[in-house]
Coordinates of C-alpha atoms and ligand atoms in Angstrom, one line a residue:
M1 CA -16.5 -32.6 -20.1
S2 CA -14.2 -30.9 -22.5
P3 CA -11.7 -33.0 -24.4
A4 CA -8.9 -31.1 -22.7
H5 CA -10.3 -31.9 -19.3
A6 CA -10.8 -35.5 -20.2
A7 CA -7.2 -35.7 -21.4
L8 CA -6.0 -34.3 -18.1
L9 CA -8.0 -36.8 -16.1
Q10 CA -6.5 -39.6 -18.2
A11 CA -3.0 -38.3 -17.6
L12 CA -3.7 -37.9 -13.9
E13 CA -5.0 -41.5 -13.7
A14 CA -1.9 -42.7 -15.4
V15 CA 0.1 -41.1 -12.5
V16 CA -1.9 -42.0 -9.5
G17 CA -3.7 -45.2 -10.6
P18 CA -7.5 -45.7 -10.4
A19 CA -7.4 -45.7 -6.6
G20 CA -5.9 -42.3 -6.7
L21 CA -8.9 -40.6 -8.3
V22 CA -12.0 -40.2 -6.2
R23 CA -15.0 -41.1 -8.3
D24 CA -17.4 -42.7 -5.8
A25 CA -20.4 -40.3 -5.6
A26 CA -21.0 -41.4 -2.0
V27 CA -17.5 -40.4 -1.0
L28 CA -17.0 -37.3 -3.1
P29 CA -19.1 -34.8 -1.0
A30 CA -16.7 -35.2 2.0
Y31 CA -14.0 -33.6 -0.1
L32 CA -16.3 -30.8 -1.4
S33 CA -17.6 -29.3 1.8
D34 CA -16.1 -28.4 5.1
W35 CA -16.6 -29.7 8.6
R36 CA -19.4 -27.2 9.4
D37 CA -20.9 -27.4 5.9
A38 CA -20.3 -23.7 5.7
Y39 CA -18.6 -23.9 2.3
R40 CA -19.5 -26.2 -0.6
G41 CA -17.7 -26.4 -4.0
R42 CA -17.4 -28.5 -7.1
A43 CA -14.2 -30.1 -8.5
L44 CA -13.1 -31.3 -11.9
V45 CA -11.6 -34.2 -10.0
V46 CA -10.3 -35.2 -6.6
V47 CA -6.8 -36.7 -6.9
R48 CA -5.0 -38.5 -4.2
P49 CA -1.3 -39.0 -5.0
A50 CA 0.7 -41.4 -2.8
S51 CA 4.2 -39.9 -2.9
T52 CA 6.1 -36.7 -3.3
A53 CA 7.0 -37.7 -6.9
E54 CA 3.3 -38.3 -7.7
V55 CA 2.4 -34.9 -6.2
A56 CA 5.1 -33.2 -8.3
T57 CA 3.8 -34.9 -11.5
V58 CA 0.2 -34.0 -10.7
V59 CA 1.2 -30.3 -10.2
R60 CA 3.3 -30.3 -13.4
L61 CA 0.3 -31.7 -15.4
C62 CA -2.1 -29.1 -13.9
H63 CA 0.4 -26.4 -14.5
A64 CA 0.8 -27.3 -18.1
A65 CA -3.0 -27.4 -18.5
K66 CA -3.4 -24.2 -16.5
I67 CA -5.8 -25.9 -14.1
P68 CA -6.0 -24.5 -10.5
L69 CA -5.2 -26.8 -7.6
V70 CA -6.8 -26.9 -4.1
P71 CA -4.6 -28.7 -1.6
Q72 CA -6.5 -30.6 1.1
G73 CA -5.5 -32.5 4.2
G74 CA -8.0 -33.6 6.8
N75 CA -10.5 -31.0 5.7
T76 CA -11.0 -29.7 9.3
G77 CA -10.1 -26.1 8.5
L78 CA -12.5 -23.5 9.7
C79 CA -12.1 -20.9 7.0
G80 CA -13.0 -22.8 3.8
G81 CA -9.4 -23.0 2.6
S82 CA -9.5 -26.6 1.4
I83 CA -12.8 -26.3 -0.5
P84 CA -12.8 -25.6 -4.2
D85 CA -15.0 -22.9 -5.8
A86 CA -18.3 -23.6 -7.5
S87 CA -16.9 -23.6 -11.1
G88 CA -16.1 -27.3 -11.2
T89 CA -12.8 -26.5 -12.9
Q90 CA -10.4 -26.8 -10.0
V91 CA -8.6 -30.0 -9.0
V92 CA -8.6 -30.9 -5.3
I93 CA -5.3 -32.6 -4.4
S94 CA -5.8 -34.6 -1.2
L95 CA -2.5 -35.4 0.6
T96 CA -3.9 -38.0 2.9
R97 CA -2.1 -40.9 1.2
L98 CA 1.3 -39.4 2.0
R99 CA 1.3 -40.9 5.5
A100 CA 4.8 -42.2 6.1
I101 CA 6.9 -41.4 9.2
R102 CA 10.2 -41.2 7.3
A103 CA 12.6 -40.9 10.2
I104 CA 12.9 -40.4 13.9
D105 CA 16.1 -39.1 15.5
P106 CA 15.6 -39.1 19.3
A107 CA 19.1 -37.7 19.9
N108 CA 18.3 -34.7 17.7
D109 CA 14.8 -34.6 19.0
T110 CA 13.3 -34.6 15.5
I111 CA 10.8 -36.6 13.5
T112 CA 10.4 -36.5 9.7
V113 CA 6.8 -37.1 8.6
E114 CA 4.8 -36.8 5.4
A115 CA 2.0 -34.3 5.0
G116 CA -0.9 -36.7 5.2
V117 CA 0.1 -38.1 8.7
I118 CA -2.8 -37.5 11.1
L119 CA -1.7 -35.3 14.0
R120 CA -2.7 -38.0 16.5
S121 CA -0.6 -40.6 14.7
L122 CA 2.3 -38.2 14.9
Q123 CA 1.8 -37.7 18.7
E124 CA 1.7 -41.5 19.1
A125 CA 4.9 -42.0 17.0
A126 CA 6.7 -39.5 19.2
A127 CA 5.4 -41.2 22.4
Q128 CA 6.7 -44.6 21.2
V129 CA 10.3 -43.2 21.4
G130 CA 9.7 -41.4 24.8
R131 CA 9.1 -38.0 23.2
L132 CA 6.3 -35.5 23.0
F133 CA 5.0 -33.8 19.9
P134 CA 3.1 -31.0 21.6
L135 CA 0.7 -29.6 19.1
S136 CA -2.8 -30.4 20.4
L137 CA -6.2 -29.4 19.1
G138 CA -9.8 -30.6 19.1
A139 CA -9.5 -31.9 15.5
E140 CA -6.3 -33.9 16.2
G141 CA -7.9 -37.2 15.3
S142 CA -8.5 -36.1 11.7
C143 CA -6.4 -33.1 10.8
T144 CA -3.0 -33.7 9.0
V145 CA 0.5 -32.4 9.5
G146 CA 0.3 -30.7 6.0
G147 CA -2.9 -28.8 7.1
N148 CA -1.4 -27.9 10.5
L149 CA 1.6 -26.5 8.7
A150 CA -0.4 -24.7 6.0
T151 CA -2.5 -23.0 8.6
N152 CA 0.2 -22.6 11.2
A153 CA -2.1 -24.3 13.7
G154 CA -2.2 -23.3 17.3
G155 CA -4.4 -25.1 19.8
T156 CA -4.1 -25.7 23.6
A157 CA -0.3 -26.1 24.1
V158 CA 1.0 -23.0 22.4
L159 CA 1.4 -21.3 25.8
R160 CA 4.3 -23.7 26.5
Y161 CA 5.6 -25.0 23.2
G162 CA 4.5 -22.4 20.5
N163 CA 2.5 -22.9 17.3
M164 CA 3.3 -25.0 14.3
R165 CA 5.8 -22.4 13.0
D166 CA 7.8 -22.8 16.2
L167 CA 7.7 -26.6 16.0
T168 CA 9.1 -26.9 12.5
L169 CA 12.8 -27.2 11.4
G170 CA 12.5 -28.2 7.8
L171 CA 10.0 -28.7 4.9
E172 CA 9.7 -30.5 1.6
V173 CA 7.5 -28.6 -0.8
V174 CA 6.3 -29.1 -4.4
L175 CA 6.4 -25.7 -6.0
A176 CA 3.7 -24.3 -8.2
D177 CA 5.6 -25.4 -11.4
G178 CA 6.1 -29.0 -10.0
R179 CA 9.7 -28.7 -8.9
I180 CA 10.5 -30.2 -5.5
W181 CA 12.2 -28.1 -2.9
D182 CA 14.0 -30.4 -0.4
G183 CA 14.4 -28.3 2.7
L184 CA 14.2 -31.3 5.1
R185 CA 16.9 -30.1 7.4
G186 CA 16.8 -31.0 11.1
L187 CA 18.9 -27.9 12.2
R188 CA 18.2 -25.6 15.1
K189 CA 20.6 -23.1 13.7
D190 CA 20.8 -22.2 10.0
N191 CA 21.3 -18.6 9.0
T192 CA 22.0 -19.1 5.4
G193 CA 19.8 -16.3 4.1
Y194 CA 16.0 -16.2 4.1
D195 CA 14.1 -18.8 6.1
L196 CA 12.2 -20.2 3.2
K197 CA 10.2 -22.7 5.2
Q198 CA 8.5 -19.9 7.1
L199 CA 7.0 -18.6 3.8
F200 CA 5.1 -21.8 3.2
I201 CA 4.0 -22.3 6.9
G202 CA 0.7 -20.5 7.2
S203 CA 0.4 -19.9 3.5
E204 CA -2.8 -22.1 3.2
G205 CA -1.8 -23.8 0.1
T206 CA -1.4 -20.6 -1.9
L207 CA 2.4 -20.9 -2.5
G208 CA 3.1 -24.6 -2.9
I209 CA 2.2 -28.0 -1.6
I210 CA 3.9 -29.2 1.5
T211 CA 4.7 -32.9 1.2
A212 CA 6.9 -33.6 4.3
A213 CA 8.4 -31.8 7.3
V214 CA 11.1 -32.2 10.0
L215 CA 9.4 -31.4 13.3
K216 CA 10.8 -30.8 16.8
L217 CA 10.2 -33.3 19.6
Y218 CA 10.3 -32.7 23.4
P219 CA 10.8 -34.9 26.4
A220 CA 7.7 -37.1 27.1
I221 CA 5.3 -35.8 29.8
R222 CA 5.2 -38.3 32.7
S223 CA 2.9 -36.4 35.1
L224 CA 0.0 -34.1 34.5
T225 CA -2.8 -32.5 36.6
T226 CA -5.8 -30.6 35.5
A227 CA -8.2 -28.2 37.2
W228 CA -11.5 -26.7 36.4
V229 CA -11.8 -23.2 38.0
A230 CA -14.8 -20.8 38.3
L231 CA -14.2 -17.1 38.1
S232 CA -16.2 -13.9 38.2
S233 CA -14.5 -12.1 35.2
P234 CA -11.9 -12.3 32.5
Q235 CA -9.9 -9.8 34.6
A236 CA -9.7 -12.5 37.3
A237 CA -8.5 -15.0 34.6
V238 CA -5.6 -12.7 33.5
A239 CA -4.6 -12.1 37.1
L240 CA -4.6 -15.8 37.7
L241 CA -2.5 -16.4 34.6
E242 CA 0.2 -14.1 36.0
R243 CA 0.1 -15.9 39.3
M244 CA 0.2 -19.4 37.7
K245 CA 3.2 -18.4 35.5
A246 CA 5.1 -17.0 38.5
E247 CA 4.3 -20.1 40.7
C248 CA 4.5 -22.8 38.1
G249 CA 6.8 -21.5 35.4
D250 CA 7.2 -24.0 32.5
R251 CA 4.9 -26.5 34.2
L252 CA 1.9 -24.5 33.1
S253 CA 0.9 -26.2 29.8
A254 CA -2.7 -25.1 29.2
F255 CA -4.8 -22.2 30.3
E256 CA -8.2 -22.1 28.5
L257 CA -10.9 -19.6 29.2
M258 CA -14.7 -20.3 28.7
S259 CA -17.8 -18.2 29.2
R260 CA -20.8 -19.8 30.9
Q261 CA -22.6 -19.6 27.5
S262 CA -19.9 -21.7 25.9
V263 CA -20.1 -24.3 28.7
Q264 CA -23.9 -24.2 28.7
F265 CA -24.0 -25.2 25.0
V266 CA -21.7 -28.2 25.7
L267 CA -23.9 -29.3 28.6
D268 CA -27.0 -28.9 26.4
H269 CA -25.7 -30.7 23.4
V270 CA -22.8 -33.1 24.1
P271 CA -24.0 -36.3 25.7
G272 CA -22.3 -37.4 28.9
C273 CA -20.9 -33.9 29.9
R274 CA -21.9 -32.5 33.3
D275 CA -21.1 -29.4 35.2
P276 CA -18.4 -30.0 37.8
F277 CA -19.9 -27.4 40.1
Q278 CA -23.4 -27.2 41.7
E279 CA -23.7 -23.4 41.1
T280 CA -23.3 -21.7 37.8
H281 CA -20.5 -19.1 37.3
P282 CA -19.9 -16.5 34.7
W283 CA -16.5 -17.8 33.6
Y284 CA -14.4 -20.9 33.8
L285 CA -10.7 -21.9 33.2
L286 CA -9.3 -25.2 32.4
I287 CA -5.7 -25.2 33.8
E288 CA -3.1 -28.0 33.2
L289 CA 0.3 -28.5 34.7
S290 CA 2.6 -31.1 33.3
D291 CA 6.1 -32.3 34.0
T292 CA 8.6 -34.7 32.5
R293 CA 9.2 -36.4 35.9
A294 CA 6.8 -39.1 36.9
D295 CA 7.1 -38.1 40.6
A296 CA 6.5 -34.3 40.2
P297 CA 4.1 -33.2 42.9
L298 CA 1.7 -31.5 40.5
P299 CA -1.6 -31.8 42.3
A300 CA -0.1 -30.3 45.5
H301 CA 1.5 -27.5 43.5
L302 CA -1.7 -26.7 41.6
E303 CA -3.8 -26.9 44.8
Q304 CA -1.5 -24.6 46.6
A305 CA -1.5 -22.0 43.8
L306 CA -5.3 -22.2 43.5
G307 CA -5.7 -22.0 47.3
E308 CA -3.7 -18.8 47.4
A309 CA -5.8 -17.4 44.6
M310 CA -9.0 -18.3 46.4
E311 CA -7.8 -16.6 49.6
Q312 CA -7.1 -13.4 47.5
G313 CA -10.6 -13.6 46.1
E314 CA -9.3 -14.1 42.6
I315 CA -11.3 -17.3 42.0
L316 CA -14.7 -18.5 43.1
D317 CA -14.3 -22.3 43.1
A318 CA -12.0 -25.0 41.8
V319 CA -11.8 -28.7 41.4
V320 CA -8.7 -30.7 40.6
A321 CA -9.2 -33.9 38.5
A322 CA -8.5 -37.0 40.7
N323 CA -7.8 -39.4 37.8
E324 CA -7.6 -39.8 34.0
T325 CA -11.4 -40.2 33.6
Q326 CA -12.0 -36.9 35.4
T327 CA -9.3 -35.2 33.4
A328 CA -10.9 -36.4 30.2
A329 CA -14.3 -35.2 31.4
L330 CA -12.9 -31.7 32.0
W331 CA -11.3 -31.6 28.6
A332 CA -14.5 -32.8 27.0
L333 CA -16.2 -29.7 28.3
R334 CA -13.6 -27.5 26.7
E335 CA -13.2 -29.4 23.4
G336 CA -17.0 -29.9 22.9
I337 CA -17.7 -26.2 22.4
S338 CA -17.2 -26.1 18.6
E339 CA -19.4 -29.0 18.0
A340 CA -22.0 -27.9 20.6
Q341 CA -22.3 -24.5 19.0
N342 CA -23.2 -26.1 15.6
H343 CA -26.4 -27.4 17.2
E344 CA -27.5 -23.8 17.8
G345 CA -27.6 -22.8 14.1
P346 CA -25.0 -21.0 12.1
S347 CA -22.0 -20.0 14.2
L348 CA -20.2 -16.8 13.3
K349 CA -16.6 -17.5 14.1
H350 CA -14.1 -14.7 15.0
D351 CA -10.7 -16.1 15.9
I352 CA -9.2 -13.0 17.2
S353 CA -6.1 -12.2 19.3
V354 CA -5.1 -9.2 21.3
P355 CA -2.3 -8.7 23.9
V356 CA -3.2 -10.9 26.9
S357 CA -3.4 -7.7 29.0
S358 CA -6.2 -6.4 26.8
I359 CA -8.4 -9.5 26.9
P360 CA -10.7 -8.2 29.7
A361 CA -11.1 -4.8 28.1
F362 CA -11.7 -6.4 24.7
I363 CA -14.5 -8.6 26.0
E364 CA -16.1 -5.7 27.9
V365 CA -16.1 -3.4 24.9
A366 CA -17.0 -6.0 22.3
D367 CA -19.8 -7.5 24.5
R368 CA -21.3 -4.0 25.2
H369 CA -21.3 -2.8 21.6
L370 CA -22.5 -6.1 20.2
L371 CA -25.5 -6.4 22.6
E372 CA -26.4 -2.8 22.0
A373 CA -26.4 -3.2 18.2
F374 CA -27.7 -6.8 18.0
P375 CA -29.8 -7.5 21.1
G376 CA -30.3 -11.1 22.0
V377 CA -27.3 -12.6 20.1
R378 CA -25.5 -15.2 22.2
I379 CA -21.8 -14.6 22.6
V380 CA -19.8 -17.8 22.8
S381 CA -16.4 -16.5 23.9
Y382 CA -13.7 -18.9 24.9
G383 CA -10.2 -19.9 23.9
H384 CA -6.5 -19.9 24.4
V385 CA -6.4 -16.9 26.7
G386 CA -2.8 -17.6 27.7
D387 CA -1.9 -16.7 24.1
G388 CA -4.3 -13.7 23.9
N389 CA -6.5 -15.8 21.5
L390 CA -10.2 -15.7 21.9
H391 CA -12.8 -17.5 19.8
Y392 CA -15.3 -14.8 20.0
N393 CA -18.1 -16.7 18.3
I394 CA -21.7 -15.6 18.0
S395 CA -24.9 -17.6 17.8
K396 CA -28.3 -16.2 16.8
P397 CA -30.9 -15.0 19.3
P398 CA -33.1 -17.9 20.4
G399 CA -36.1 -18.3 18.2
S400 CA -34.8 -16.0 15.4
S401 CA -34.3 -17.3 11.8
D402 CA -31.0 -18.4 10.3
A403 CA -31.6 -16.1 7.4
T404 CA -32.1 -12.9 9.5
F405 CA -29.0 -13.8 11.5
K406 CA -26.9 -14.5 8.4
A407 CA -27.9 -11.1 6.9
Q408 CA -26.3 -9.5 10.0
A409 CA -23.1 -11.6 9.8
E410 CA -21.0 -9.0 8.0
A411 CA -22.1 -6.1 10.3
I412 CA -21.4 -8.3 13.4
M413 CA -18.0 -9.2 12.0
H414 CA -17.0 -5.6 11.3
L415 CA -18.1 -4.6 14.8
I416 CA -15.9 -7.3 16.4
Y417 CA -12.9 -6.7 14.1
G418 CA -13.2 -3.0 14.6
V419 CA -12.9 -3.5 18.4
T420 CA -10.0 -6.0 17.8
Q421 CA -8.3 -3.3 15.7
T422 CA -8.6 -0.7 18.5
F423 CA -6.7 -3.2 20.7
A424 CA -4.0 -3.7 18.1
G425 CA -5.2 -7.2 17.6
S426 CA -5.4 -9.7 14.7
I427 CA -8.6 -10.9 12.9
S428 CA -7.1 -14.4 12.6
A429 CA -5.0 -15.8 15.5
E430 CA -4.8 -19.4 14.4
H431 CA -7.4 -20.5 11.8
G432 CA -6.0 -18.5 8.8
L433 CA -7.9 -16.5 6.2
G434 CA -9.0 -19.1 3.7
Q435 CA -12.1 -17.8 1.8
A436 CA -13.8 -16.8 5.1
K437 CA -11.6 -13.8 5.8
R438 CA -10.0 -12.9 2.6
E439 CA -12.2 -9.8 2.2
A440 CA -11.8 -8.8 5.9
A441 CA -8.0 -9.1 5.5
R442 CA -8.2 -6.3 2.9
H443 CA -9.7 -4.0 5.5
Y444 CA -7.7 -5.0 8.5
K445 CA -4.2 -5.5 7.1
T446 CA -2.2 -2.5 5.9
P447 CA -1.8 -1.8 2.2
L448 CA 1.9 -2.3 2.5
E449 CA 1.5 -5.7 4.2
L450 CA -0.9 -6.7 1.4
E451 CA 1.5 -5.5 -1.3
L452 CA 4.3 -7.5 0.2
M453 CA 2.1 -10.6 0.4
R454 CA 1.1 -10.2 -3.2
T455 CA 4.8 -9.8 -4.2
L456 CA 5.6 -13.1 -2.6
K457 CA 2.5 -14.8 -4.2
R458 CA 3.5 -13.6 -7.7
A459 CA 7.1 -14.7 -7.2
L460 CA 6.2 -18.2 -6.1
D461 CA 3.0 -18.8 -8.0
P462 CA 3.2 -16.5 -11.1
T463 CA 0.3 -18.2 -12.9
G464 CA -1.9 -18.0 -9.8
L465 CA -2.9 -21.7 -9.9
M466 CA -2.2 -22.5 -6.2
N467 CA -5.4 -22.4 -4.3
P468 CA -6.9 -19.3 -6.0
G469 CA -9.5 -17.4 -4.1
K470 CA -8.0 -18.1 -0.8
V471 CA -6.1 -15.6 1.5
F472 CA -6.4 -12.9 -1.1
A473 CA -9.5 -11.1 -2.1
E474 CA -10.1 -10.6 -5.8
D475 CA -7.4 -8.4 -7.2
P476 CA -8.2 -6.8 -10.6
E477 CA -4.4 -6.3 -11.1
F478 CA -3.6 -9.9 -10.6
D479 CA -3.9 -11.7 -13.9
E480 CA -6.5 -14.2 -12.7
S481 CA -8.6 -13.4 -15.7
L482 CA -5.8 -14.6 -17.9
I483 CA -5.6 -17.8 -15.9
K484 CA -9.3 -18.3 -15.9
G485 CA -9.4 -17.7 -19.6
Q486 CA -6.7 -20.3 -20.2
A487 CA -7.8 -22.6 -17.5
R488 CA -11.0 -23.6 -19.2
P489 CA -10.1 -25.2 -22.5
Ligands
FAD1 P1 -7.4 -28.7 5.7 O1 -8.6 -28.3 6.4 O2 -7.5 -29.9 4.8 O3 -6.7 -27.5 5.0 C1 -6.5 -26.3 5.7 C2 -5.7 -25.3 4.7 O4 -4.4 -25.9 4.5 C3 -6.3 -25.2 3.3 O5 -6.1 -23.9 2.9 C4 -5.6 -26.2 2.5 O6 -5.6 -25.8 1.1 C5 -4.2 -26.1 3.1 N1 -3.5 -27.4 3.0 C6 -3.8 -28.6 3.6 N2 -2.8 -29.5 3.4 C7 -1.8 -28.8 2.7 C8 -0.6 -29.2 2.2 N3 -0.1 -30.4 2.4 N4 0.2 -28.3 1.6 C9 -0.3 -27.0 1.4 N5 -1.5 -26.6 1.8 C10 -2.2 -27.5 2.5 N6 -7.1 -24.9 14.6 C11 -6.2 -24.4 15.5 O7 -5.2 -23.8 15.0 N7 -6.4 -24.5 16.8 C12 -7.4 -25.2 17.4 O8 -7.5 -25.2 18.6 C13 -8.3 -25.8 16.5 N8 -9.4 -26.5 17.0 C14 -10.2 -27.1 16.1 C15 -11.3 -27.8 16.7 C16 -12.2 -28.4 15.8 C17 -13.3 -29.2 16.4 C18 -12.1 -28.3 14.4 C19 -13.0 -28.9 13.5 C20 -11.0 -27.5 13.9 C21 -10.1 -26.9 14.7 N9 -9.0 -26.2 14.2 C22 -8.1 -25.6 15.1 C23 -8.9 -25.9 12.8 C24 -8.2 -27.0 12.0 O9 -8.2 -28.3 12.6 C25 -6.8 -26.6 11.7 O10 -6.7 -25.5 10.9 C26 -5.9 -27.7 11.1 O11 -4.6 -27.3 11.1 C27 -6.3 -28.0 9.6 O12 -5.7 -29.2 9.2 P2 -6.3 -30.1 8.0 O13 -5.4 -31.2 7.7 O14 -7.7 -30.5 8.3 O15 -6.3 -29.1 6.8
MLT2 C1 -11.0 -24.3 19.4 O1 -10.0 -23.9 20.0 O2 -11.8 -25.0 20.0 C2 -11.2 -24.0 18.0 O3 -10.0 -23.4 17.4 C3 -12.2 -23.0 17.9 C4 -13.4 -23.0 17.0 O4 -13.9 -24.1 16.6 O5 -13.9 -21.9 16.7
ZN3 ZN1 -8.6 -22.6 19.0

């Protein structure tokens, strides 16, 4: 290690204490590769500050030494955004020790939390005061509020409550030079110029480090009912969505579509899961109604709406969960898909969105073109269809090698993104760009959009030390060479 690096490590240790630097070789790998082990990196050090003041000092020290920083929360991101590059010269700054719930204001329906709070702990803290924090996703037991904000996370409740951007009122951010921006306001109305917090939400650690947030709370849910529905086509799912919105209004809180292939992987690989129906069907929906009243007649309401859909031939079969165990079993079928697909070799993830009305045509066109060009690949399409968001993931043909499949990954991606583009869609609905999609973004965002993004990046991070190599593809104009040159003393 160079003397300059050694001096930085010493200075960092003086700030965070020995417990704030990760040195244990058994623990370190967890910070240096992602959940799927799709990305691996090396770090100069992993530092774990325990307060906003410590984060600010760490950033100031790294800024002075021209050392790049990679913010990391629960490391559940699906685009490699929290993983350092292979150089071993970047500092991973883990926010998981910032886990205080600073304040709850039930009358204002707000909660102020630090970035390292686990999403499930936040949901539990809200429940303790009779409120709901609605963001919900498969990784909620390990992802953090900071990561949710930095990726503008979505999940299964966006249909009713919106994504993380919609759930946020204020932020505290350590800027690239170490100054602290205190924007922790719990205001639903504030038109004093640009909405700065929205710049940092979804910026994937490339503009600053989020250390705390004021988030919106909602009335607690006191009754809930869940159904598993079989359908013949995505067209039928979109028709049912229209019906359910008209019949159930705001009570409709989840509407998740899954292909048979997706469910089959769960049945094959996740212990304890079983098919709710005797027969197999091409498509399934998980539908949830919820209400703030304990006595809301939700099962009757759902059964009536599904009965009418059945009479109209819109659905093939349906089962309504009779108790919490059955509800959990239905959700396990949905939430198990990501993990199950990992058992089938590399999964090519395409987190696309199109207008809800275009979902059936997107699936028809993308399936057709894909199977023509890459016979035998398995299409694992599922997702938050109520938001127009499909996880159009691909697994290799049975029996083929990982290497052959990986060699086709880019062509498969361009085929899928090309179809997405024809439907005026997005190549990343909720997972972000990270390092996985930074090159693709260059193709599928307009030059003007990219120019505006770079303008903001340069304004907020002029030395390019905040999570370099993420979101943006290599840019010869950007003075990263200068930074790299200075970064390695
Ligand atoms: P990390 O993975 O640690 O980081 C993600 C990005 O945020 C990185 O770029 C990192 O640099 C940056 N970052 C992290 N913390 C900060 C901070 N404090 N300040 C600035 N930047 C920061 N996502 C969805 O949107 N919807 C889903 O339904 C969904 N389901 C998932 C299911 C599974 C099984 C898994 C494994 C993941 C799923 N995800 C989903 C993806 C992931 O959980 C989310 O992106 C989540 O928001 C990431 O949070 P994290 O704390 O793990 O962040
Ligand atoms: C999900 O909704 O399950 C995840 O966002 C999708 C994924 O893991 O690809
Ligand atoms: Zn998702």
